[in-house]
Amino acid sequence: MTDILAPPTAGPRRQTGASGIRGAFPATFWNAFATDFLVRTAYQMGKTPVLPLFAAAVGAGEMLVGLIVAVSTCTGMVTKPLIGVLSDRMGRRIWLLAALCLFAGMPFLYRFVETPEGLMALRLIHGTATAIMGPVTLAYIAEMDRMAQAGRATRLAWFGYAREGGYLVAPAVAGWMLTVMPPEEVFTIVGLVSLLAFIPFSFMQFASPDKSARREADGSVSGSSSVSAVALLKGLRHAASRGATWIAGALETAIYFVTYGLKAFLPLFAVGEGGFGILVAGLFFSVQEAAHLLTRPVGGWLGDRAGYKTAIASGMAVLAAAVALIPSAGTSGVMLMAAAVLSGVGQGLIFPSTVAMVGEAAGSQHMGAGMGIYGALRNSGKIAGPVVVGLLLSVAGFSAVFTSLAIALAVSALLLLSANRGPANRL
């Protein structure tokens, strides 16, 4: 089988030419793209705005809603580094297959949930699918150097369309589905869509695990492909020693703290104080993701030329403006959609640069481990955001909480710009 996971070769980075984006990547890239897009689209259909409303329907209060939204990422925070290391040693195929089985099977169990505790337990297990899919697919794409004409940053930026494209269509579709069916039936549709991902997955090409195990940037790894505690610790230690991984993870922790707080409670704000209705709540996130996807190429371009720090700080400033605009939207749908656009633009400026930092820092043998640690740090923001925002909302109103989040983002952007130490494209 063709070894698509070979280390990068020496020489100038190849760029996408006149042949177009499709010709810049091998066929297996597009199979991975389709697989990731299908499962993530289906997963998001069951998350926003369905999950908060479903949680409230089974008796969860505001604080418990935040916990339920956040708990699915707890498994990822704990297991992503380990799964990344195991995929480095055992190969990517077995772990992607396990993720697909979870994505396709767990949604059919939601119709049996009757209590908040039962929903929380199910979300904890369901979250294992994303814990596997995240670091393994990113490592798979990042290592595709020999087969792809496009460079690593370009591949990761375009693969982000698969990872984020589901956010574009899923919330609006799910919001419409909630007007014609109950949440438990929406989850059944989620399972059926997830099953389709097995089709492109069957055409993906994978390097054999023994080749992955012997491939090391400094040539120091042995030829054994066995998974031992020493090998796992070595992989984790290598990834943990890369400062860029921690910096990128910490920055995304802050961003996801805010964005996941919005995902958990904006539907309740839109339906309650705003009086917009469920469909508008779903439309907010679809508009946000449309702006995000359109801005990603600009974010990658800005990061490559002006520096990762500049791109990330600029995105944080735009996101701060979006969050500040939400409380003042009142009953104005135009202002609410403007906030959605700004939120998407901010994320589009940020995320290409943070992922590129990790991809450049990780060695080829430990790519999965690096992406796993990065994903675990990012998940901490996904967990803390809904929980802390839920706690704040229990003692303060939406306006005070969202305004405080906006101020924190703006201050963080200024601090990031002021901490200029080193070359322009490094942090």
Short mmCIF file of N, CA, C and O in Angstrom, two decimals, residues 282-379:
data_model
loop_
_atom_site.label_atom_id
_atom_site.label_comp_id
_atom_site.label_asym_id
_atom_site.label_seq_id
_atom_site.Cartn_x
_atom_site.Cartn_y
_atom_site.Cartn_z
N GLY A 282 -30.82 28.67 15.68
CA GLY A 282 -30.03 27.81 14.81
C GLY A 282 -29.37 28.57 13.69
O GLY A 282 -28.22 28.31 13.32
N LEU A 283 -30.07 29.57 13.14
CA LEU A 283 -29.54 30.37 12.04
C LEU A 283 -28.31 31.16 12.48
O LEU A 283 -27.38 31.38 11.68
N PHE A 284 -28.28 31.61 13.73
CA PHE A 284 -27.12 32.35 14.24
C PHE A 284 -25.84 31.55 14.03
O PHE A 284 -24.85 32.06 13.52
N PHE A 285 -25.87 30.28 14.42
CA PHE A 285 -24.66 29.46 14.33
C PHE A 285 -24.34 29.09 12.89
O PHE A 285 -23.17 28.91 12.54
N SER A 286 -25.34 28.95 12.04
CA SER A 286 -25.05 28.70 10.63
C SER A 286 -24.40 29.92 9.98
O SER A 286 -23.44 29.78 9.20
N VAL A 287 -24.90 31.12 10.27
CA VAL A 287 -24.28 32.34 9.75
C VAL A 287 -22.87 32.49 10.28
O VAL A 287 -21.93 32.85 9.56
N GLN A 288 -22.69 32.19 11.57
CA GLN A 288 -21.36 32.26 12.17
C GLN A 288 -20.39 31.35 11.44
O GLN A 288 -19.26 31.76 11.11
N GLU A 289 -20.78 30.13 11.17
CA GLU A 289 -19.87 29.19 10.53
C GLU A 289 -19.65 29.51 9.07
O GLU A 289 -18.58 29.23 8.53
N ALA A 290 -20.64 30.12 8.40
CA ALA A 290 -20.43 30.56 7.03
C ALA A 290 -19.32 31.62 6.98
O ALA A 290 -18.41 31.56 6.14
N ALA A 291 -19.39 32.58 7.89
CA ALA A 291 -18.34 33.61 7.96
C ALA A 291 -17.00 33.00 8.34
O ALA A 291 -15.95 33.40 7.83
N HIS A 292 -17.02 32.02 9.22
CA HIS A 292 -15.80 31.33 9.63
C HIS A 292 -15.14 30.66 8.43
O HIS A 292 -13.94 30.82 8.18
N LEU A 293 -15.91 29.90 7.67
CA LEU A 293 -15.35 29.17 6.54
C LEU A 293 -14.83 30.11 5.46
O LEU A 293 -13.77 29.86 4.86
N LEU A 294 -15.55 31.20 5.20
CA LEU A 294 -15.11 32.14 4.18
C LEU A 294 -13.83 32.86 4.60
O LEU A 294 -13.04 33.28 3.75
N THR A 295 -13.61 33.00 5.90
CA THR A 295 -12.46 33.76 6.40
C THR A 295 -11.22 32.89 6.58
O THR A 295 -10.11 33.41 6.67
N ARG A 296 -11.37 31.58 6.63
CA ARG A 296 -10.22 30.70 6.90
C ARG A 296 -9.05 30.92 5.94
O ARG A 296 -7.90 31.01 6.40
N PRO A 297 -9.27 31.01 4.63
CA PRO A 297 -8.12 31.27 3.76
C PRO A 297 -7.43 32.60 4.07
O PRO A 297 -6.20 32.70 3.99
N VAL A 298 -8.21 33.61 4.43
CA VAL A 298 -7.64 34.90 4.81
C VAL A 298 -6.82 34.75 6.09
O VAL A 298 -5.72 35.31 6.21
N GLY A 299 -7.35 33.98 7.05
CA GLY A 299 -6.61 33.76 8.29
C GLY A 299 -5.30 33.04 8.06
O GLY A 299 -4.27 33.39 8.65
N GLY A 300 -5.31 32.03 7.18
CA GLY A 300 -4.06 31.34 6.86
C GLY A 300 -3.07 32.26 6.16
O GLY A 300 -1.87 32.26 6.48
N TRP A 301 -3.56 33.05 5.22
CA TRP A 301 -2.70 34.01 4.51
C TRP A 301 -2.09 35.01 5.48
O TRP A 301 -0.89 35.31 5.43
N LEU A 302 -2.92 35.55 6.39
CA LEU A 302 -2.43 36.53 7.35
C LEU A 302 -1.40 35.92 8.29
O LEU A 302 -0.38 36.54 8.60
N GLY A 303 -1.66 34.68 8.75
CA GLY A 303 -0.71 34.03 9.64
C GLY A 303 0.63 33.78 8.98
O GLY A 303 1.69 33.95 9.59
N ASP A 304 0.63 33.36 7.70
CA ASP A 304 1.87 33.09 6.98
C ASP A 304 2.68 34.36 6.74
O ASP A 304 3.91 34.32 6.75
N ARG A 305 2.00 35.47 6.52
CA ARG A 305 2.71 36.68 6.12
C ARG A 305 2.93 37.68 7.26
O ARG A 305 4.01 38.25 7.37
N ALA A 306 1.93 37.88 8.09
CA ALA A 306 2.08 38.84 9.17
C ALA A 306 2.51 38.19 10.48
O ALA A 306 2.90 38.88 11.41
N GLY A 307 2.43 36.87 10.55
CA GLY A 307 2.81 36.17 11.77
C GLY A 307 1.61 35.57 12.48
O GLY A 307 0.51 36.13 12.43
N TYR A 308 1.82 34.42 13.12
CA TYR A 308 0.75 33.75 13.83
C TYR A 308 0.16 34.64 14.92
O TYR A 308 -1.04 34.70 15.12
N LYS A 309 1.04 35.34 15.63
CA LYS A 309 0.59 36.18 16.74
C LYS A 309 -0.37 37.27 16.25
O LYS A 309 -1.41 37.52 16.87
N THR A 310 -0.02 37.90 15.15
CA THR A 310 -0.86 38.96 14.61
C THR A 310 -2.21 38.43 14.18
O THR A 310 -3.26 39.04 14.45
N ALA A 311 -2.22 37.29 13.50
CA ALA A 311 -3.48 36.72 13.04
C ALA A 311 -4.38 36.33 14.21
O ALA A 311 -5.58 36.60 14.21
N ILE A 312 -3.78 35.70 15.21
CA ILE A 312 -4.58 35.25 16.36
C ILE A 312 -5.11 36.44 17.16
O ILE A 312 -6.29 36.48 17.54
N ALA A 313 -4.27 37.43 17.41
CA ALA A 313 -4.71 38.61 18.16
C ALA A 313 -5.80 39.38 17.41
O ALA A 313 -6.76 39.87 18.02
N SER A 314 -5.66 39.47 16.09
CA SER A 314 -6.68 40.16 15.31
C SER A 314 -8.02 39.43 15.41
O SER A 314 -9.07 40.06 15.57
N GLY A 315 -7.96 38.10 15.34
CA GLY A 315 -9.19 37.33 15.47
C GLY A 315 -9.84 37.47 16.83
O GLY A 315 -11.07 37.55 16.95
N MET A 316 -9.03 37.52 17.88
CA MET A 316 -9.57 37.69 19.23
C MET A 316 -10.25 39.04 19.38
O MET A 316 -11.29 39.16 20.04
N ALA A 317 -9.69 40.08 18.76
CA ALA A 317 -10.31 41.41 18.83
C ALA A 317 -11.67 41.42 18.12
O ALA A 317 -12.64 42.00 18.62
N VAL A 318 -11.73 40.78 16.96
CA VAL A 318 -13.00 40.73 16.23
C VAL A 318 -14.04 39.92 17.01
O VAL A 318 -15.22 40.28 17.09
N LEU A 319 -13.60 38.81 17.61
CA LEU A 319 -14.51 37.99 18.40
C LEU A 319 -15.03 38.76 19.61
O LEU A 319 -16.19 38.64 20.01
N ALA A 320 -14.17 39.58 20.22
CA ALA A 320 -14.60 40.41 21.35
C ALA A 320 -15.71 41.37 20.92
O ALA A 320 -16.69 41.57 21.65
N ALA A 321 -15.58 41.95 19.73
CA ALA A 321 -16.62 42.85 19.23
C ALA A 321 -17.94 42.11 19.03
O ALA A 321 -19.02 42.64 19.32
N ALA A 322 -17.85 40.87 18.57
CA ALA A 322 -19.06 40.08 18.35
C ALA A 322 -19.79 39.79 19.65
O ALA A 322 -21.01 39.96 19.75
N VAL A 323 -19.05 39.37 20.66
CA VAL A 323 -19.66 39.04 21.94
C VAL A 323 -20.25 40.27 22.60
O VAL A 323 -21.33 40.22 23.22
N ALA A 324 -19.59 41.42 22.45
CA ALA A 324 -20.10 42.67 23.03
C ALA A 324 -21.39 43.11 22.35
O ALA A 324 -22.24 43.77 22.96
N LEU A 325 -21.56 42.74 21.08
CA LEU A 325 -22.73 43.18 20.32
C LEU A 325 -23.99 42.39 20.69
O LEU A 325 -25.11 42.92 20.57
N ILE A 326 -23.84 41.16 21.17
CA ILE A 326 -25.00 40.30 21.43
C ILE A 326 -25.97 40.90 22.45
O ILE A 326 -27.18 40.95 22.19
N PRO A 327 -25.51 41.38 23.62
CA PRO A 327 -26.49 41.92 24.58
C PRO A 327 -27.26 43.13 24.07
O PRO A 327 -28.40 43.36 24.48
N SER A 328 -26.63 43.89 23.18
CA SER A 328 -27.28 45.10 22.68
C SER A 328 -28.19 44.82 21.48
O SER A 328 -28.83 45.73 20.97
N ALA A 329 -28.23 43.56 21.04
CA ALA A 329 -29.06 43.22 19.89
C ALA A 329 -30.54 43.38 20.20
O ALA A 329 -31.34 43.71 19.33
N GLY A 330 -30.91 43.14 21.46
CA GLY A 330 -32.30 43.26 21.84
C GLY A 330 -33.17 42.34 21.01
O GLY A 330 -32.95 41.13 20.96
N THR A 331 -34.14 42.90 20.33
CA THR A 331 -35.00 42.10 19.45
C THR A 331 -34.65 42.33 17.98
O THR A 331 -35.43 41.99 17.10
N SER A 332 -33.48 42.90 17.72
CA SER A 332 -33.05 43.17 16.35
C SER A 332 -32.34 41.96 15.76
O SER A 332 -31.22 41.63 16.15
N GLY A 333 -32.99 41.30 14.83
CA GLY A 333 -32.37 40.16 14.18
C GLY A 333 -31.16 40.55 13.36
O GLY A 333 -30.21 39.77 13.23
N VAL A 334 -31.15 41.77 12.80
CA VAL A 334 -30.01 42.24 12.01
C VAL A 334 -28.76 42.33 12.86
O VAL A 334 -27.67 41.89 12.46
N MET A 335 -28.88 42.90 14.07
CA MET A 335 -27.71 43.03 14.95
C MET A 335 -27.25 41.66 15.43
O MET A 335 -26.03 41.41 15.56
N LEU A 336 -28.19 40.77 15.67
CA LEU A 336 -27.80 39.43 16.10
C LEU A 336 -27.03 38.71 15.00
O LEU A 336 -26.02 38.03 15.26
N MET A 337 -27.46 38.86 13.75
CA MET A 337 -26.75 38.24 12.63
C MET A 337 -25.39 38.92 12.40
O MET A 337 -24.43 38.28 11.99
N ALA A 338 -25.31 40.23 12.66
CA ALA A 338 -24.03 40.92 12.56
C ALA A 338 -23.04 40.36 13.57
O ALA A 338 -21.85 40.16 13.28
N ALA A 339 -23.53 40.09 14.79
CA ALA A 339 -22.68 39.47 15.79
C ALA A 339 -22.24 38.08 15.35
O ALA A 339 -21.09 37.67 15.58
N ALA A 340 -23.13 37.34 14.68
CA ALA A 340 -22.77 36.02 14.18
C ALA A 340 -21.66 36.11 13.13
O ALA A 340 -20.73 35.30 13.13
N VAL A 341 -21.76 37.10 12.23
CA VAL A 341 -20.73 37.28 11.20
C VAL A 341 -19.38 37.60 11.83
O VAL A 341 -18.34 37.01 11.49
N LEU A 342 -19.37 38.54 12.78
CA LEU A 342 -18.11 38.91 13.44
C LEU A 342 -17.52 37.74 14.20
O LEU A 342 -16.29 37.54 14.20
N SER A 343 -18.35 36.97 14.85
CA SER A 343 -17.86 35.80 15.59
C SER A 343 -17.19 34.81 14.65
O SER A 343 -16.12 34.27 14.94
N GLY A 344 -17.79 34.58 13.48
CA GLY A 344 -17.20 33.67 12.51
C GLY A 344 -15.90 34.19 11.93
O GLY A 344 -14.94 33.44 11.76
N VAL A 345 -15.85 35.49 11.63
CA VAL A 345 -14.62 36.09 11.09
C VAL A 345 -13.49 35.95 12.11
O VAL A 345 -12.35 35.61 11.74
N GLY A 346 -13.77 36.21 13.38
CA GLY A 346 -12.74 36.10 14.39
C GLY A 346 -12.16 34.70 14.47
O GLY A 346 -10.94 34.51 14.53
N GLN A 347 -13.03 33.68 14.44
CA GLN A 347 -12.54 32.31 14.50
C GLN A 347 -11.76 31.93 13.25
O GLN A 347 -10.77 31.20 13.32
N GLY A 348 -12.19 32.43 12.08
CA GLY A 348 -11.48 32.15 10.85
C GLY A 348 -10.07 32.73 10.84
O GLY A 348 -9.16 32.17 10.21
N LEU A 349 -9.86 33.84 11.51
CA LEU A 349 -8.53 34.43 11.61
C LEU A 349 -7.64 33.68 12.58
O LEU A 349 -6.41 33.66 12.42
N ILE A 350 -8.22 33.05 13.58
CA ILE A 350 -7.45 32.43 14.65
C ILE A 350 -7.00 31.01 14.33
O ILE A 350 -5.81 30.68 14.42
N PHE A 351 -7.93 30.14 13.98
CA PHE A 351 -7.68 28.71 14.01
C PHE A 351 -6.63 28.19 13.02
O PHE A 351 -5.88 27.27 13.36
N PRO A 352 -6.51 28.72 11.78
CA PRO A 352 -5.45 28.20 10.92
C PRO A 352 -4.05 28.37 11.51
O PRO A 352 -3.19 27.50 11.36
N SER A 353 -3.81 29.48 12.19
CA SER A 353 -2.49 29.74 12.75
C SER A 353 -2.19 28.85 13.95
O SER A 353 -1.06 28.39 14.12
N THR A 354 -3.18 28.59 14.80
CA THR A 354 -2.91 27.75 15.97
C THR A 354 -2.61 26.31 15.55
O THR A 354 -1.69 25.69 16.08
N VAL A 355 -3.37 25.77 14.58
CA VAL A 355 -3.11 24.40 14.15
C VAL A 355 -1.78 24.30 13.42
O VAL A 355 -1.04 23.32 13.59
N ALA A 356 -1.43 25.30 12.62
CA ALA A 356 -0.16 25.29 11.91
C ALA A 356 1.01 25.28 12.89
O ALA A 356 2.04 24.64 12.64
N MET A 357 0.90 25.98 13.99
CA MET A 357 1.96 25.99 15.00
C MET A 357 2.25 24.59 15.52
O MET A 357 3.40 24.17 15.63
N VAL A 358 1.19 23.85 15.81
CA VAL A 358 1.36 22.50 16.34
C VAL A 358 1.93 21.57 15.28
O VAL A 358 2.82 20.75 15.54
N GLY A 359 1.44 21.69 14.05
CA GLY A 359 1.93 20.84 12.98
C GLY A 359 3.41 21.01 12.72
O GLY A 359 4.12 20.04 12.44
N GLU A 360 3.91 22.24 12.82
CA GLU A 360 5.32 22.49 12.60
C GLU A 360 6.18 22.04 13.78
O GLU A 360 7.34 21.67 13.62
N ALA A 361 5.62 22.07 14.98
CA ALA A 361 6.39 21.73 16.16
C ALA A 361 6.54 20.22 16.36
O ALA A 361 7.55 19.75 16.87
N ALA A 362 5.53 19.43 15.96
CA ALA A 362 5.54 17.99 16.21
C ALA A 362 6.46 17.29 15.22
O ALA A 362 6.50 17.62 14.05
N GLY A 363 7.22 16.29 15.70
CA GLY A 363 8.01 15.44 14.83
C GLY A 363 7.10 14.46 14.10
O GLY A 363 5.99 14.16 14.54
N SER A 364 7.59 13.93 12.97
CA SER A 364 6.74 13.06 12.15
C SER A 364 6.32 11.80 12.90
O SER A 364 5.21 11.31 12.72
N GLN A 365 7.19 11.26 13.78
CA GLN A 365 6.84 10.05 14.52
C GLN A 365 5.83 10.32 15.62
O GLN A 365 5.10 9.42 16.04
N HIS A 366 5.75 11.56 16.09
CA HIS A 366 4.90 11.90 17.23
C HIS A 366 3.81 12.91 16.87
O HIS A 366 3.33 13.64 17.73
N MET A 367 3.42 12.92 15.60
CA MET A 367 2.40 13.87 15.16
C MET A 367 1.08 13.66 15.89
O MET A 367 0.43 14.61 16.32
N GLY A 368 0.68 12.40 16.05
CA GLY A 368 -0.57 12.12 16.74
C GLY A 368 -0.53 12.58 18.18
O GLY A 368 -1.51 13.12 18.71
N ALA A 369 0.60 12.37 18.86
CA ALA A 369 0.72 12.79 20.25
C ALA A 369 0.63 14.30 20.37
O ALA A 369 -0.04 14.83 21.27
N GLY A 370 1.29 15.02 19.44
CA GLY A 370 1.22 16.48 19.48
C GLY A 370 -0.20 16.99 19.28
O GLY A 370 -0.66 17.86 20.00
N MET A 371 -0.89 16.41 18.29
CA MET A 371 -2.26 16.82 18.05
C MET A 371 -3.17 16.42 19.21
O MET A 371 -4.15 17.11 19.51
N GLY A 372 -2.84 15.32 19.89
CA GLY A 372 -3.64 14.90 21.04
C GLY A 372 -3.53 15.86 22.21
O GLY A 372 -4.54 16.21 22.83
N ILE A 373 -2.31 16.27 22.53
CA ILE A 373 -2.13 17.23 23.63
C ILE A 373 -2.77 18.57 23.28
O ILE A 373 -3.45 19.18 24.12
N TYR A 374 -2.58 18.99 22.06
CA TYR A 374 -3.22 20.23 21.60
C TYR A 374 -4.74 20.13 21.71
O TYR A 374 -5.40 21.05 22.20
N GLY A 375 -5.30 19.00 21.31
CA GLY A 375 -6.75 18.82 21.39
C GLY A 375 -7.25 18.78 22.81
O GLY A 375 -8.34 19.28 23.12
N ALA A 376 -6.46 18.18 23.72
CA ALA A 376 -6.86 18.13 25.12
C ALA A 376 -6.91 19.52 25.73
O ALA A 376 -7.83 19.86 26.49
N LEU A 377 -5.92 20.35 25.40
CA LEU A 377 -5.92 21.72 25.90
C LEU A 377 -7.11 22.49 25.35
O LEU A 377 -7.77 23.25 26.08
N ARG A 378 -7.39 22.29 24.07
CA ARG A 378 -8.54 22.96 23.46
C ARG A 378 -9.84 22.52 24.12
O ARG A 378 -10.74 23.32 24.34
N ASN A 379 -9.93 21.23 24.44
CA ASN A 379 -11.14 20.72 25.08
C ASN A 379 -11.38 21.32 26.45
O ASN A 379 -12.53 21.39 26.91
#
